[in-house]
Amino acid sequence: MREREPIEGVATRYWHRLPDGRVQCDLCPRFCKLREGQRGLCFVRGRAHDGMVLTTYGRSSGFCIDPIEKKPLNHFLPGTSVLSFGTAGCNLACKFCQNWDMSKSREMDTLADQASPELVAYMAEQAGARSIAFTYNDPIIFHEYAIDIAEACRRRGIRSVAVSSGYVTAEPRAEFYAHMDAVNVDLKAFSERFYHKLTGSELGPVLDTIRYIHHETDVWMELTTLLIPGENDSDGEIEAMAAWVRDELGPEVPMHFTAFHPDFRMLDYPATPPATLERARAIALKAGIRYAYTGNVHDKTGQSTYCHRCGQALIGRDWYQLSEWNLDASGRCSACGTPCAGVFESEPGHWGPRRLPVHPRSYRRAFEAAGGV
Ligand code: SF4
Ligand SMILES: [Zn+2]
């Protein structure tokens, strides 16, 4: 925890005062204990005015319109576009972070764009996006901003998607997921050793979050594991993870296995071979998981969705481009009538693989003219 004064931000909930005069943040299982002027490990929440404040409310590290499959979500409004954005900071310390320029930003100089929740919702609507995704860094640490955006989006019929590590305590978790429609949880590995050594956090609270989302909410959930050679890619670990998902959540929660590229503090590790992703997918399918995918590689077979009963390709994918659609209007296999798990409409979207950066300043004038604030 570094000291830096003064800390400005919006007041938050989920903290309490300790007998020794420090304030404890209760948002995530790190439970940072802070004196006046100190920031937590996430860097964007800190103690000011004898409470905890969020310093990144209304500030973004950039917006982009992506295919929903890029989150990755393969069973949530396939083919549609999503307005993606993030802020700065993170409550994990992953050595393999693939977004470290934002997630580990301490200077906030990446937070170029100012955007109120209403403006963000307006941007999503005007851009034709069906949903907004809180991504690039974990939305839990900008809890208040993400929830206000989700509420503004709901008023405009835009859904909210979280991409999260699931490292959050029970009460803020319940409030957060009451506002979400879909989530991709990073299940980074299936060992406490990995979580401790490479993320500076713990597996247990992440599994609690995954169980909570599945059993206590209506939020559509998919899981993603970034496979790092020699660290979390053994047959035994993938078998144990898939068995846990099957036994605790059932066979319908999709699992994604994605490729690691050397980054941040792990430049000495090799990229994940495509064969490792195919092996992981085969292990999950053998364990009884109905929908398992490879990611970050070209693999039409491993990225398409198949009917678990008759084997027909339901949704063909090549990278982020849909190539086949064999679901009927109610989301059932067109060959045998078996439902496919997920959130589908009668037709797929047509966004394709495009990635389109957008800027709040391009929308602000029209938004204000329309009476926005
Ligand atoms: S949210 Fe940030 S300040 Fe709060 S406990 Fe987690 S890392 Fe610490
Ligand atoms: Zn079928």
JSON list of N, CA, C and O and ligand atoms in Angstrom, two decimals, residues 306-314 326 332-339, ligand 2:
[
{"chain": "A", "resi": 306, "resn": "TYR", "atom": "N", "xyz": [-22.02, -27.45, -30.43]},
{"chain": "A", "resi": 306, "resn": "TYR", "atom": "CA", "xyz": [-22.66, -28.66, -30.96]},
{"chain": "A", "resi": 306, "resn": "TYR", "atom": "C", "xyz": [-23.81, -29.08, -30.05]},
{"chain": "A", "resi": 306, "resn": "TYR", "atom": "O", "xyz": [-23.77, -28.88, -28.83]},
{"chain": "A", "resi": 307, "resn": "CYS", "atom": "N", "xyz": [-24.80, -29.72, -30.65]},
{"chain": "A", "resi": 307, "resn": "CYS", "atom": "CA", "xyz": [-25.90, -30.28, -29.87]},
{"chain": "A", "resi": 307, "resn": "CYS", "atom": "C", "xyz": [-25.35, -31.45, -29.04]},
{"chain": "A", "resi": 307, "resn": "CYS", "atom": "O", "xyz": [-24.69, -32.34, -29.59]},
{"chain": "A", "resi": 308, "resn": "HIS", "atom": "N", "xyz": [-25.61, -31.42, -27.75]},
{"chain": "A", "resi": 308, "resn": "HIS", "atom": "CA", "xyz": [-25.04, -32.47, -26.92]},
{"chain": "A", "resi": 308, "resn": "HIS", "atom": "C", "xyz": [-25.76, -33.80, -27.10]},
{"chain": "A", "resi": 308, "resn": "HIS", "atom": "O", "xyz": [-25.26, -34.85, -26.72]},
{"chain": "A", "resi": 309, "resn": "ARG", "atom": "N", "xyz": [-26.95, -33.75, -27.74]},
{"chain": "A", "resi": 309, "resn": "ARG", "atom": "CA", "xyz": [-27.67, -35.02, -27.95]},
{"chain": "A", "resi": 309, "resn": "ARG", "atom": "C", "xyz": [-27.34, -35.64, -29.31]},
{"chain": "A", "resi": 309, "resn": "ARG", "atom": "O", "xyz": [-26.93, -36.78, -29.38]},
{"chain": "A", "resi": 310, "resn": "CYS", "atom": "N", "xyz": [-27.50, -34.87, -30.41]},
{"chain": "A", "resi": 310, "resn": "CYS", "atom": "CA", "xyz": [-27.32, -35.50, -31.73]},
{"chain": "A", "resi": 310, "resn": "CYS", "atom": "C", "xyz": [-26.00, -35.11, -32.40]},
{"chain": "A", "resi": 310, "resn": "CYS", "atom": "O", "xyz": [-25.65, -35.67, -33.43]},
{"chain": "A", "resi": 311, "resn": "GLY", "atom": "N", "xyz": [-25.27, -34.15, -31.83]},
{"chain": "A", "resi": 311, "resn": "GLY", "atom": "CA", "xyz": [-23.95, -33.81, -32.37]},
{"chain": "A", "resi": 311, "resn": "GLY", "atom": "C", "xyz": [-23.97, -32.79, -33.50]},
{"chain": "A", "resi": 311, "resn": "GLY", "atom": "O", "xyz": [-22.90, -32.39, -33.99]},
{"chain": "A", "resi": 312, "resn": "GLN", "atom": "N", "xyz": [-25.14, -32.34, -33.92]},
{"chain": "A", "resi": 312, "resn": "GLN", "atom": "CA", "xyz": [-25.18, -31.36, -35.00]},
{"chain": "A", "resi": 312, "resn": "GLN", "atom": "C", "xyz": [-24.49, -30.06, -34.58]},
{"chain": "A", "resi": 312, "resn": "GLN", "atom": "O", "xyz": [-24.60, -29.62, -33.43]},
{"chain": "A", "resi": 313, "resn": "ALA", "atom": "N", "xyz": [-23.78, -29.43, -35.55]},
{"chain": "A", "resi": 313, "resn": "ALA", "atom": "CA", "xyz": [-23.21, -28.10, -35.27]},
{"chain": "A", "resi": 313, "resn": "ALA", "atom": "C", "xyz": [-24.38, -27.12, -35.16]},
{"chain": "A", "resi": 313, "resn": "ALA", "atom": "O", "xyz": [-25.16, -26.95, -36.10]},
{"chain": "A", "resi": 314, "resn": "LEU", "atom": "N", "xyz": [-24.52, -26.49, -34.00]},
{"chain": "A", "resi": 314, "resn": "LEU", "atom": "CA", "xyz": [-25.62, -25.54, -33.79]},
{"chain": "A", "resi": 314, "resn": "LEU", "atom": "C", "xyz": [-25.20, -24.13, -34.19]},
{"chain": "A", "resi": 314, "resn": "LEU", "atom": "O", "xyz": [-25.95, -23.40, -34.82]},
{"chain": "A", "resi": 326, "resn": "ASN", "atom": "N", "xyz": [-27.94, -23.24, -36.55]},
{"chain": "A", "resi": 326, "resn": "ASN", "atom": "CA", "xyz": [-28.92, -24.32, -36.66]},
{"chain": "A", "resi": 326, "resn": "ASN", "atom": "C", "xyz": [-29.75, -24.46, -35.38]},
{"chain": "A", "resi": 326, "resn": "ASN", "atom": "O", "xyz": [-30.00, -25.56, -34.90]},
{"chain": "A", "resi": 332, "resn": "ARG", "atom": "N", "xyz": [-33.59, -24.21, -29.82]},
{"chain": "A", "resi": 332, "resn": "ARG", "atom": "CA", "xyz": [-33.44, -25.67, -29.83]},
{"chain": "A", "resi": 332, "resn": "ARG", "atom": "C", "xyz": [-32.73, -26.13, -31.09]},
{"chain": "A", "resi": 332, "resn": "ARG", "atom": "O", "xyz": [-32.81, -25.48, -32.13]},
{"chain": "A", "resi": 333, "resn": "CYS", "atom": "N", "xyz": [-32.10, -27.30, -30.99]},
{"chain": "A", "resi": 333, "resn": "CYS", "atom": "CA", "xyz": [-31.41, -27.90, -32.13]},
{"chain": "A", "resi": 333, "resn": "CYS", "atom": "C", "xyz": [-32.42, -28.12, -33.27]},
{"chain": "A", "resi": 333, "resn": "CYS", "atom": "O", "xyz": [-33.49, -28.72, -33.06]},
{"chain": "A", "resi": 334, "resn": "SER", "atom": "N", "xyz": [-32.09, -27.65, -34.47]},
{"chain": "A", "resi": 334, "resn": "SER", "atom": "CA", "xyz": [-33.04, -27.77, -35.58]},
{"chain": "A", "resi": 334, "resn": "SER", "atom": "C", "xyz": [-33.19, -29.21, -36.05]},
{"chain": "A", "resi": 334, "resn": "SER", "atom": "O", "xyz": [-34.14, -29.56, -36.72]},
{"chain": "A", "resi": 335, "resn": "ALA", "atom": "N", "xyz": [-32.24, -30.08, -35.68]},
{"chain": "A", "resi": 335, "resn": "ALA", "atom": "CA", "xyz": [-32.33, -31.48, -36.10]},
{"chain": "A", "resi": 335, "resn": "ALA", "atom": "C", "xyz": [-33.13, -32.34, -35.13]},
{"chain": "A", "resi": 335, "resn": "ALA", "atom": "O", "xyz": [-33.98, -33.13, -35.53]},
{"chain": "A", "resi": 336, "resn": "CYS", "atom": "N", "xyz": [-32.87, -32.18, -33.82]},
{"chain": "A", "resi": 336, "resn": "CYS", "atom": "CA", "xyz": [-33.51, -33.09, -32.86]},
{"chain": "A", "resi": 336, "resn": "CYS", "atom": "C", "xyz": [-34.37, -32.40, -31.81]},
{"chain": "A", "resi": 336, "resn": "CYS", "atom": "O", "xyz": [-35.02, -33.06, -31.00]},
{"chain": "A", "resi": 337, "resn": "GLY", "atom": "N", "xyz": [-34.36, -31.07, -31.79]},
{"chain": "A", "resi": 337, "resn": "GLY", "atom": "CA", "xyz": [-35.25, -30.34, -30.88]},
{"chain": "A", "resi": 337, "resn": "GLY", "atom": "C", "xyz": [-34.72, -30.19, -29.46]},
{"chain": "A", "resi": 337, "resn": "GLY", "atom": "O", "xyz": [-35.41, -29.64, -28.60]},
{"chain": "A", "resi": 338, "resn": "THR", "atom": "N", "xyz": [-33.48, -30.64, -29.20]},
{"chain": "A", "resi": 338, "resn": "THR", "atom": "CA", "xyz": [-32.93, -30.50, -27.85]},
{"chain": "A", "resi": 338, "resn": "THR", "atom": "C", "xyz": [-32.54, -29.04, -27.58]},
{"chain": "A", "resi": 338, "resn": "THR", "atom": "O", "xyz": [-31.88, -28.43, -28.42]},
{"chain": "A", "resi": 339, "resn": "PRO", "atom": "N", "xyz": [-32.94, -28.50, -26.43]},
{"chain": "A", "resi": 339, "resn": "PRO", "atom": "CA", "xyz": [-32.57, -27.10, -26.15]},
{"chain": "A", "resi": 339, "resn": "PRO", "atom": "C", "xyz": [-31.06, -26.95, -25.97]},
{"chain": "A", "resi": 339, "resn": "PRO", "atom": "O", "xyz": [-30.41, -27.83, -25.42]},
{"chain": "B", "resi": 2, "resn": "ZN", "atom": "ZN", "xyz": [-29.66, -32.14, -31.81]}
]
